[in-house]
Amino acid sequence: MTQVSFYSDAADPLHYACRLIRRALASGKPVGVCVSPEEAARLDELLWAFDPVEFIPHRRWDGLSPTAPGEVLLVADAASLPHRGLLLNLDDATPNAALDFERVLEVVGQEPVRVQAGRARYRFYHQAGAKLDHFSAAG
């Protein structure tokens, strides 16, 4: 059963995602991030600058090239990821193959359209029988 954790009310979802990615890497599980191509560029920049003394290995994955252990893969389609460990979703839609992952992290921003999309994803996971929990990203 997929464990889905929602982090709502994030003032800057991409910056908050950097914090979650750092924690997820510490778990030792493979990490994939479902993000639009437009937001992937900003997330890439944020991951390079997130912590001046720490490196978060990551790249936009083309779906073909070999991957390295501990490398965070940024993709537009979660179904293309070569693993089913941990998925961080930054898209407004429920990712393809989301229920195939061991764990899914959902970051929901403060904008009304993002809140509505987050609620729709929560309903989807609930109806699918996923194990759900919720945390506030405010603060």
mmCIF file with all atom_site columns, C-alpha atoms in Angstrom:
data_model
loop_
_atom_site.group_PDB
_atom_site.id
_atom_site.type_symbol
_atom_site.label_atom_id
_atom_site.label_alt_id
_atom_site.label_comp_id
_atom_site.label_asym_id
_atom_site.label_entity_id
_atom_site.label_seq_id
_atom_site.pdbx_PDB_ins_code
_atom_site.Cartn_x
_atom_site.Cartn_y
_atom_site.Cartn_z
_atom_site.occupancy
_atom_site.B_iso_or_equiv
_atom_site.pdbx_formal_charge
_atom_site.auth_seq_id
_atom_site.auth_comp_id
_atom_site.auth_asym_id
_atom_site.auth_atom_id
_atom_site.pdbx_PDB_model_num
ATOM 1   C CA . MET A 1 1   ? 0.000   0.000  0.000   1.00 0.00 ? 1   MET A CA 1
ATOM 2   C CA . THR A 1 2   ? 1.356   3.399  -0.971  1.00 0.00 ? 2   THR A CA 1
ATOM 3   C CA . GLN A 1 3   ? 2.050   5.861  1.854   1.00 0.00 ? 3   GLN A CA 1
ATOM 4   C CA . VAL A 1 4   ? 1.147   9.414  0.760   1.00 0.00 ? 4   VAL A CA 1
ATOM 5   C CA . SER A 1 5   ? 2.163   12.447 2.814   1.00 0.00 ? 5   SER A CA 1
ATOM 6   C CA . PHE A 1 6   ? 0.657   15.838 2.025   1.00 0.00 ? 6   PHE A CA 1
ATOM 7   C CA . TYR A 1 7   ? 2.491   19.044 2.948   1.00 0.00 ? 7   TYR A CA 1
ATOM 8   C CA . SER A 1 8   ? 0.027   21.898 2.546   1.00 0.00 ? 8   SER A CA 1
ATOM 9   C CA . ASP A 1 9   ? 0.169   25.678 2.749   1.00 0.00 ? 9   ASP A CA 1
ATOM 10  C CA . ALA A 1 10  ? 3.711   25.901 1.350   1.00 0.00 ? 10  ALA A CA 1
ATOM 11  C CA . ALA A 1 11  ? 4.531   29.557 0.644   1.00 0.00 ? 11  ALA A CA 1
ATOM 12  C CA . ASP A 1 12  ? 7.222   28.476 -1.853  1.00 0.00 ? 12  ASP A CA 1
ATOM 13  C CA . PRO A 1 13  ? 6.584   24.852 -2.871  1.00 0.00 ? 13  PRO A CA 1
ATOM 14  C CA . LEU A 1 14  ? 9.886   24.459 -4.716  1.00 0.00 ? 14  LEU A CA 1
ATOM 15  C CA . HIS A 1 15  ? 11.956  25.713 -1.794  1.00 0.00 ? 15  HIS A CA 1
ATOM 16  C CA . TYR A 1 16  ? 9.995   23.477 0.570   1.00 0.00 ? 16  TYR A CA 1
ATOM 17  C CA . ALA A 1 17  ? 10.605  20.589 -1.834  1.00 0.00 ? 17  ALA A CA 1
ATOM 18  C CA . CYS A 1 18  ? 14.362  21.093 -1.432  1.00 0.00 ? 18  CYS A CA 1
ATOM 19  C CA . ARG A 1 19  ? 13.994  20.454 2.303   1.00 0.00 ? 19  ARG A CA 1
ATOM 20  C CA . LEU A 1 20  ? 11.961  17.302 1.646   1.00 0.00 ? 20  LEU A CA 1
ATOM 21  C CA . ILE A 1 21  ? 14.450  16.072 -0.956  1.00 0.00 ? 21  ILE A CA 1
ATOM 22  C CA . ARG A 1 22  ? 17.332  16.464 1.489   1.00 0.00 ? 22  ARG A CA 1
ATOM 23  C CA . ARG A 1 23  ? 15.410  14.442 4.102   1.00 0.00 ? 23  ARG A CA 1
ATOM 24  C CA . ALA A 1 24  ? 14.352  11.837 1.539   1.00 0.00 ? 24  ALA A CA 1
ATOM 25  C CA . LEU A 1 25  ? 17.943  11.274 0.433   1.00 0.00 ? 25  LEU A CA 1
ATOM 26  C CA . ALA A 1 26  ? 18.899  10.583 4.034   1.00 0.00 ? 26  ALA A CA 1
ATOM 27  C CA . SER A 1 27  ? 16.425  7.676  4.026   1.00 0.00 ? 27  SER A CA 1
ATOM 28  C CA . GLY A 1 28  ? 18.574  5.886  1.461   1.00 0.00 ? 28  GLY A CA 1
ATOM 29  C CA . LYS A 1 29  ? 15.644  5.272  -0.883  1.00 0.00 ? 29  LYS A CA 1
ATOM 30  C CA . PRO A 1 30  ? 15.789  6.269  -4.545  1.00 0.00 ? 30  PRO A CA 1
ATOM 31  C CA . VAL A 1 31  ? 14.127  9.658  -5.057  1.00 0.00 ? 31  VAL A CA 1
ATOM 32  C CA . GLY A 1 32  ? 12.256  10.922 -8.098  1.00 0.00 ? 32  GLY A CA 1
ATOM 33  C CA . VAL A 1 33  ? 10.602  14.308 -8.505  1.00 0.00 ? 33  VAL A CA 1
ATOM 34  C CA . CYS A 1 34  ? 7.632   14.831 -10.808 1.00 0.00 ? 34  CYS A CA 1
ATOM 35  C CA . VAL A 1 35  ? 7.819   18.467 -11.924 1.00 0.00 ? 35  VAL A CA 1
ATOM 36  C CA . SER A 1 36  ? 6.838   20.450 -15.014 1.00 0.00 ? 36  SER A CA 1
ATOM 37  C CA . PRO A 1 37  ? 9.689   21.351 -17.387 1.00 0.00 ? 37  PRO A CA 1
ATOM 38  C CA . GLU A 1 38  ? 9.214   25.026 -16.509 1.00 0.00 ? 38  GLU A CA 1
ATOM 39  C CA . GLU A 1 39  ? 9.480   24.445 -12.762 1.00 0.00 ? 39  GLU A CA 1
ATOM 40  C CA . ALA A 1 40  ? 12.270  21.881 -13.228 1.00 0.00 ? 40  ALA A CA 1
ATOM 41  C CA . ALA A 1 41  ? 14.630  24.667 -14.296 1.00 0.00 ? 41  ALA A CA 1
ATOM 42  C CA . ARG A 1 42  ? 13.927  26.650 -11.119 1.00 0.00 ? 42  ARG A CA 1
ATOM 43  C CA . LEU A 1 43  ? 14.130  23.547 -8.914  1.00 0.00 ? 43  LEU A CA 1
ATOM 44  C CA . ASP A 1 44  ? 17.476  22.675 -10.508 1.00 0.00 ? 44  ASP A CA 1
ATOM 45  C CA . GLU A 1 45  ? 18.810  26.135 -9.574  1.00 0.00 ? 45  GLU A CA 1
ATOM 46  C CA . LEU A 1 46  ? 17.412  25.906 -6.046  1.00 0.00 ? 46  LEU A CA 1
ATOM 47  C CA . LEU A 1 47  ? 18.955  22.486 -5.448  1.00 0.00 ? 47  LEU A CA 1
ATOM 48  C CA . TRP A 1 48  ? 22.391  23.804 -6.460  1.00 0.00 ? 48  TRP A CA 1
ATOM 49  C CA . ALA A 1 49  ? 22.120  26.762 -4.065  1.00 0.00 ? 49  ALA A CA 1
ATOM 50  C CA . PHE A 1 50  ? 19.957  25.298 -1.299  1.00 0.00 ? 50  PHE A CA 1
ATOM 51  C CA . ASP A 1 51  ? 22.744  24.614 1.184   1.00 0.00 ? 51  ASP A CA 1
ATOM 52  C CA . PRO A 1 52  ? 26.194  26.172 0.751   1.00 0.00 ? 52  PRO A CA 1
ATOM 53  C CA . VAL A 1 53  ? 27.988  23.279 2.487   1.00 0.00 ? 53  VAL A CA 1
ATOM 54  C CA . GLU A 1 54  ? 25.920  20.359 1.224   1.00 0.00 ? 54  GLU A CA 1
ATOM 55  C CA . PHE A 1 55  ? 25.470  18.877 -2.245  1.00 0.00 ? 55  PHE A CA 1
ATOM 56  C CA . ILE A 1 56  ? 22.193  17.364 -3.416  1.00 0.00 ? 56  ILE A CA 1
ATOM 57  C CA . PRO A 1 57  ? 23.029  15.200 -6.458  1.00 0.00 ? 57  PRO A CA 1
ATOM 58  C CA . HIS A 1 58  ? 20.300  15.663 -9.034  1.00 0.00 ? 58  HIS A CA 1
ATOM 59  C CA . ARG A 1 59  ? 19.567  16.047 -12.725 1.00 0.00 ? 59  ARG A CA 1
ATOM 60  C CA . ARG A 1 60  ? 16.782  16.221 -15.243 1.00 0.00 ? 60  ARG A CA 1
ATOM 61  C CA . TRP A 1 61  ? 16.518  12.660 -16.388 1.00 0.00 ? 61  TRP A CA 1
ATOM 62  C CA . ASP A 1 62  ? 15.960  11.870 -20.056 1.00 0.00 ? 62  ASP A CA 1
ATOM 63  C CA . GLY A 1 63  ? 14.590  8.389  -19.383 1.00 0.00 ? 63  GLY A CA 1
ATOM 64  C CA . LEU A 1 64  ? 17.467  6.690  -21.159 1.00 0.00 ? 64  LEU A CA 1
ATOM 65  C CA . SER A 1 65  ? 20.832  7.398  -19.584 1.00 0.00 ? 65  SER A CA 1
ATOM 66  C CA . PRO A 1 66  ? 22.160  5.352  -16.661 1.00 0.00 ? 66  PRO A CA 1
ATOM 67  C CA . THR A 1 67  ? 21.446  6.607  -13.169 1.00 0.00 ? 67  THR A CA 1
ATOM 68  C CA . ALA A 1 68  ? 23.702  6.716  -10.130 1.00 0.00 ? 68  ALA A CA 1
ATOM 69  C CA . PRO A 1 69  ? 22.729  5.576  -6.626  1.00 0.00 ? 69  PRO A CA 1
ATOM 70  C CA . GLY A 1 70  ? 21.653  8.531  -4.503  1.00 0.00 ? 70  GLY A CA 1
ATOM 71  C CA . GLU A 1 71  ? 20.910  10.734 -7.495  1.00 0.00 ? 71  GLU A CA 1
ATOM 72  C CA . VAL A 1 72  ? 17.611  12.658 -7.481  1.00 0.00 ? 72  VAL A CA 1
ATOM 73  C CA . LEU A 1 73  ? 15.890  12.398 -10.854 1.00 0.00 ? 73  LEU A CA 1
ATOM 74  C CA . LEU A 1 74  ? 13.680  15.257 -12.081 1.00 0.00 ? 74  LEU A CA 1
ATOM 75  C CA . VAL A 1 75  ? 11.031  14.066 -14.562 1.00 0.00 ? 75  VAL A CA 1
ATOM 76  C CA . ALA A 1 76  ? 7.809   15.319 -16.117 1.00 0.00 ? 76  ALA A CA 1
ATOM 77  C CA . ASP A 1 77  ? 6.243   11.826 -16.057 1.00 0.00 ? 77  ASP A CA 1
ATOM 78  C CA . ALA A 1 78  ? 6.664   9.704  -12.919 1.00 0.00 ? 78  ALA A CA 1
ATOM 79  C CA . ALA A 1 79  ? 5.971   6.522  -14.895 1.00 0.00 ? 79  ALA A CA 1
ATOM 80  C CA . SER A 1 80  ? 9.322   7.001  -16.664 1.00 0.00 ? 80  SER A CA 1
ATOM 81  C CA . LEU A 1 81  ? 11.342  6.685  -13.446 1.00 0.00 ? 81  LEU A CA 1
ATOM 82  C CA . PRO A 1 82  ? 13.505  3.549  -13.257 1.00 0.00 ? 82  PRO A CA 1
ATOM 83  C CA . HIS A 1 83  ? 12.568  2.928  -9.603  1.00 0.00 ? 83  HIS A CA 1
ATOM 84  C CA . ARG A 1 84  ? 9.445   2.894  -7.455  1.00 0.00 ? 84  ARG A CA 1
ATOM 85  C CA . GLY A 1 85  ? 10.935  4.125  -4.178  1.00 0.00 ? 85  GLY A CA 1
ATOM 86  C CA . LEU A 1 86  ? 10.008  7.664  -3.219  1.00 0.00 ? 86  LEU A CA 1
ATOM 87  C CA . LEU A 1 87  ? 8.193   10.133 -5.459  1.00 0.00 ? 87  LEU A CA 1
ATOM 88  C CA . LEU A 1 88  ? 7.910   13.841 -4.683  1.00 0.00 ? 88  LEU A CA 1
ATOM 89  C CA . ASN A 1 89  ? 5.095   15.388 -6.711  1.00 0.00 ? 89  ASN A CA 1
ATOM 90  C CA . LEU A 1 90  ? 5.234   19.088 -7.557  1.00 0.00 ? 90  LEU A CA 1
ATOM 91  C CA . ASP A 1 91  ? 2.649   18.890 -10.326 1.00 0.00 ? 91  ASP A CA 1
ATOM 92  C CA . ASP A 1 92  ? -1.001  19.862 -9.918  1.00 0.00 ? 92  ASP A CA 1
ATOM 93  C CA . ALA A 1 93  ? -2.123  16.543 -11.402 1.00 0.00 ? 93  ALA A CA 1
ATOM 94  C CA . THR A 1 94  ? -1.840  13.107 -9.828  1.00 0.00 ? 94  THR A CA 1
ATOM 95  C CA . PRO A 1 95  ? 1.270   11.557 -11.397 1.00 0.00 ? 95  PRO A CA 1
ATOM 96  C CA . ASN A 1 96  ? 1.028   8.551  -13.683 1.00 0.00 ? 96  ASN A CA 1
ATOM 97  C CA . ALA A 1 97  ? 1.884   5.389  -11.757 1.00 0.00 ? 97  ALA A CA 1
ATOM 98  C CA . ALA A 1 98  ? 1.777   7.236  -8.393  1.00 0.00 ? 98  ALA A CA 1
ATOM 99  C CA . LEU A 1 99  ? 0.228   4.237  -6.661  1.00 0.00 ? 99  LEU A CA 1
ATOM 100 C CA . ASP A 1 100 ? 3.116   2.040  -7.829  1.00 0.00 ? 100 ASP A CA 1
ATOM 101 C CA . PHE A 1 101 ? 5.520   3.915  -5.548  1.00 0.00 ? 101 PHE A CA 1
ATOM 102 C CA . GLU A 1 102 ? 6.320   2.899  -1.996  1.00 0.00 ? 102 GLU A CA 1
ATOM 103 C CA . ARG A 1 103 ? 5.986   6.496  -0.807  1.00 0.00 ? 103 ARG A CA 1
ATOM 104 C CA . VAL A 1 104 ? 4.642   9.705  -2.360  1.00 0.00 ? 104 VAL A CA 1
ATOM 105 C CA . LEU A 1 105 ? 5.189   13.217 -1.025  1.00 0.00 ? 105 LEU A CA 1
ATOM 106 C CA . GLU A 1 106 ? 2.722   15.860 -2.215  1.00 0.00 ? 106 GLU A CA 1
ATOM 107 C CA . VAL A 1 107 ? 3.560   19.557 -1.790  1.00 0.00 ? 107 VAL A CA 1
ATOM 108 C CA . VAL A 1 108 ? 0.575   21.919 -2.013  1.00 0.00 ? 108 VAL A CA 1
ATOM 109 C CA . GLY A 1 109 ? 1.068   25.667 -2.412  1.00 0.00 ? 109 GLY A CA 1
ATOM 110 C CA . GLN A 1 110 ? -1.098  28.476 -1.060  1.00 0.00 ? 110 GLN A CA 1
ATOM 111 C CA . GLU A 1 111 ? -2.668  29.678 -4.318  1.00 0.00 ? 111 GLU A CA 1
ATOM 112 C CA . PRO A 1 112 ? -6.381  28.750 -4.593  1.00 0.00 ? 112 PRO A CA 1
ATOM 113 C CA . VAL A 1 113 ? -5.843  26.787 -7.818  1.00 0.00 ? 113 VAL A CA 1
ATOM 114 C CA . ARG A 1 114 ? -3.068  24.754 -6.137  1.00 0.00 ? 114 ARG A CA 1
ATOM 115 C CA . VAL A 1 115 ? -5.208  24.136 -3.051  1.00 0.00 ? 115 VAL A CA 1
ATOM 116 C CA . GLN A 1 116 ? -8.081  22.833 -5.209  1.00 0.00 ? 116 GLN A CA 1
ATOM 117 C CA . ALA A 1 117 ? -5.700  20.603 -7.173  1.00 0.00 ? 117 ALA A CA 1
ATOM 118 C CA . GLY A 1 118 ? -4.247  19.290 -3.898  1.00 0.00 ? 118 GLY A CA 1
ATOM 119 C CA . ARG A 1 119 ? -7.706  18.453 -2.607  1.00 0.00 ? 119 ARG A CA 1
ATOM 120 C CA . ALA A 1 120 ? -8.467  16.560 -5.822  1.00 0.00 ? 120 ALA A CA 1
ATOM 121 C CA . ARG A 1 121 ? -5.248  14.551 -5.450  1.00 0.00 ? 121 ARG A CA 1
ATOM 122 C CA . TYR A 1 122 ? -6.063  13.806 -1.797  1.00 0.00 ? 122 TYR A CA 1
ATOM 123 C CA . ARG A 1 123 ? -9.508  12.490 -2.818  1.00 0.00 ? 123 ARG A CA 1
ATOM 124 C CA . PHE A 1 124 ? -7.899  10.345 -5.515  1.00 0.00 ? 124 PHE A CA 1
ATOM 125 C CA . TYR A 1 125 ? -5.449  8.733  -3.102  1.00 0.00 ? 125 TYR A CA 1
ATOM 126 C CA . HIS A 1 126 ? -8.149  8.292  -0.439  1.00 0.00 ? 126 HIS A CA 1
ATOM 127 C CA . GLN A 1 127 ? -10.490 6.557  -2.891  1.00 0.00 ? 127 GLN A CA 1
ATOM 128 C CA . ALA A 1 128 ? -7.608  4.352  -4.066  1.00 0.00 ? 128 ALA A CA 1
ATOM 129 C CA . GLY A 1 129 ? -7.015  3.172  -0.494  1.00 0.00 ? 129 GLY A CA 1
ATOM 130 C CA . ALA A 1 130 ? -3.593  4.755  0.015   1.00 0.00 ? 130 ALA A CA 1
ATOM 131 C CA . LYS A 1 131 ? -2.375  5.378  3.553   1.00 0.00 ? 131 LYS A CA 1
ATOM 132 C CA . LEU A 1 132 ? -2.575  9.169  4.008   1.00 0.00 ? 132 LEU A CA 1
ATOM 133 C CA . ASP A 1 133 ? -1.114  11.697 6.378   1.00 0.00 ? 133 ASP A CA 1
ATOM 134 C CA . HIS A 1 134 ? -0.994  15.482 6.375   1.00 0.00 ? 134 HIS A CA 1
ATOM 135 C CA . PHE A 1 135 ? 1.452   18.105 7.613   1.00 0.00 ? 135 PHE A CA 1
ATOM 136 C CA . SER A 1 136 ? 1.450   21.883 7.491   1.00 0.00 ? 136 SER A CA 1
ATOM 137 C CA . ALA A 1 137 ? 4.296   23.415 5.500   1.00 0.00 ? 137 ALA A CA 1
ATOM 138 C CA . ALA A 1 138 ? 3.481   26.890 6.819   1.00 0.00 ? 138 ALA A CA 1
ATOM 139 C CA . GLY A 1 139 ? 6.010   28.689 8.917   1.00 0.00 ? 139 GLY A CA 1
#
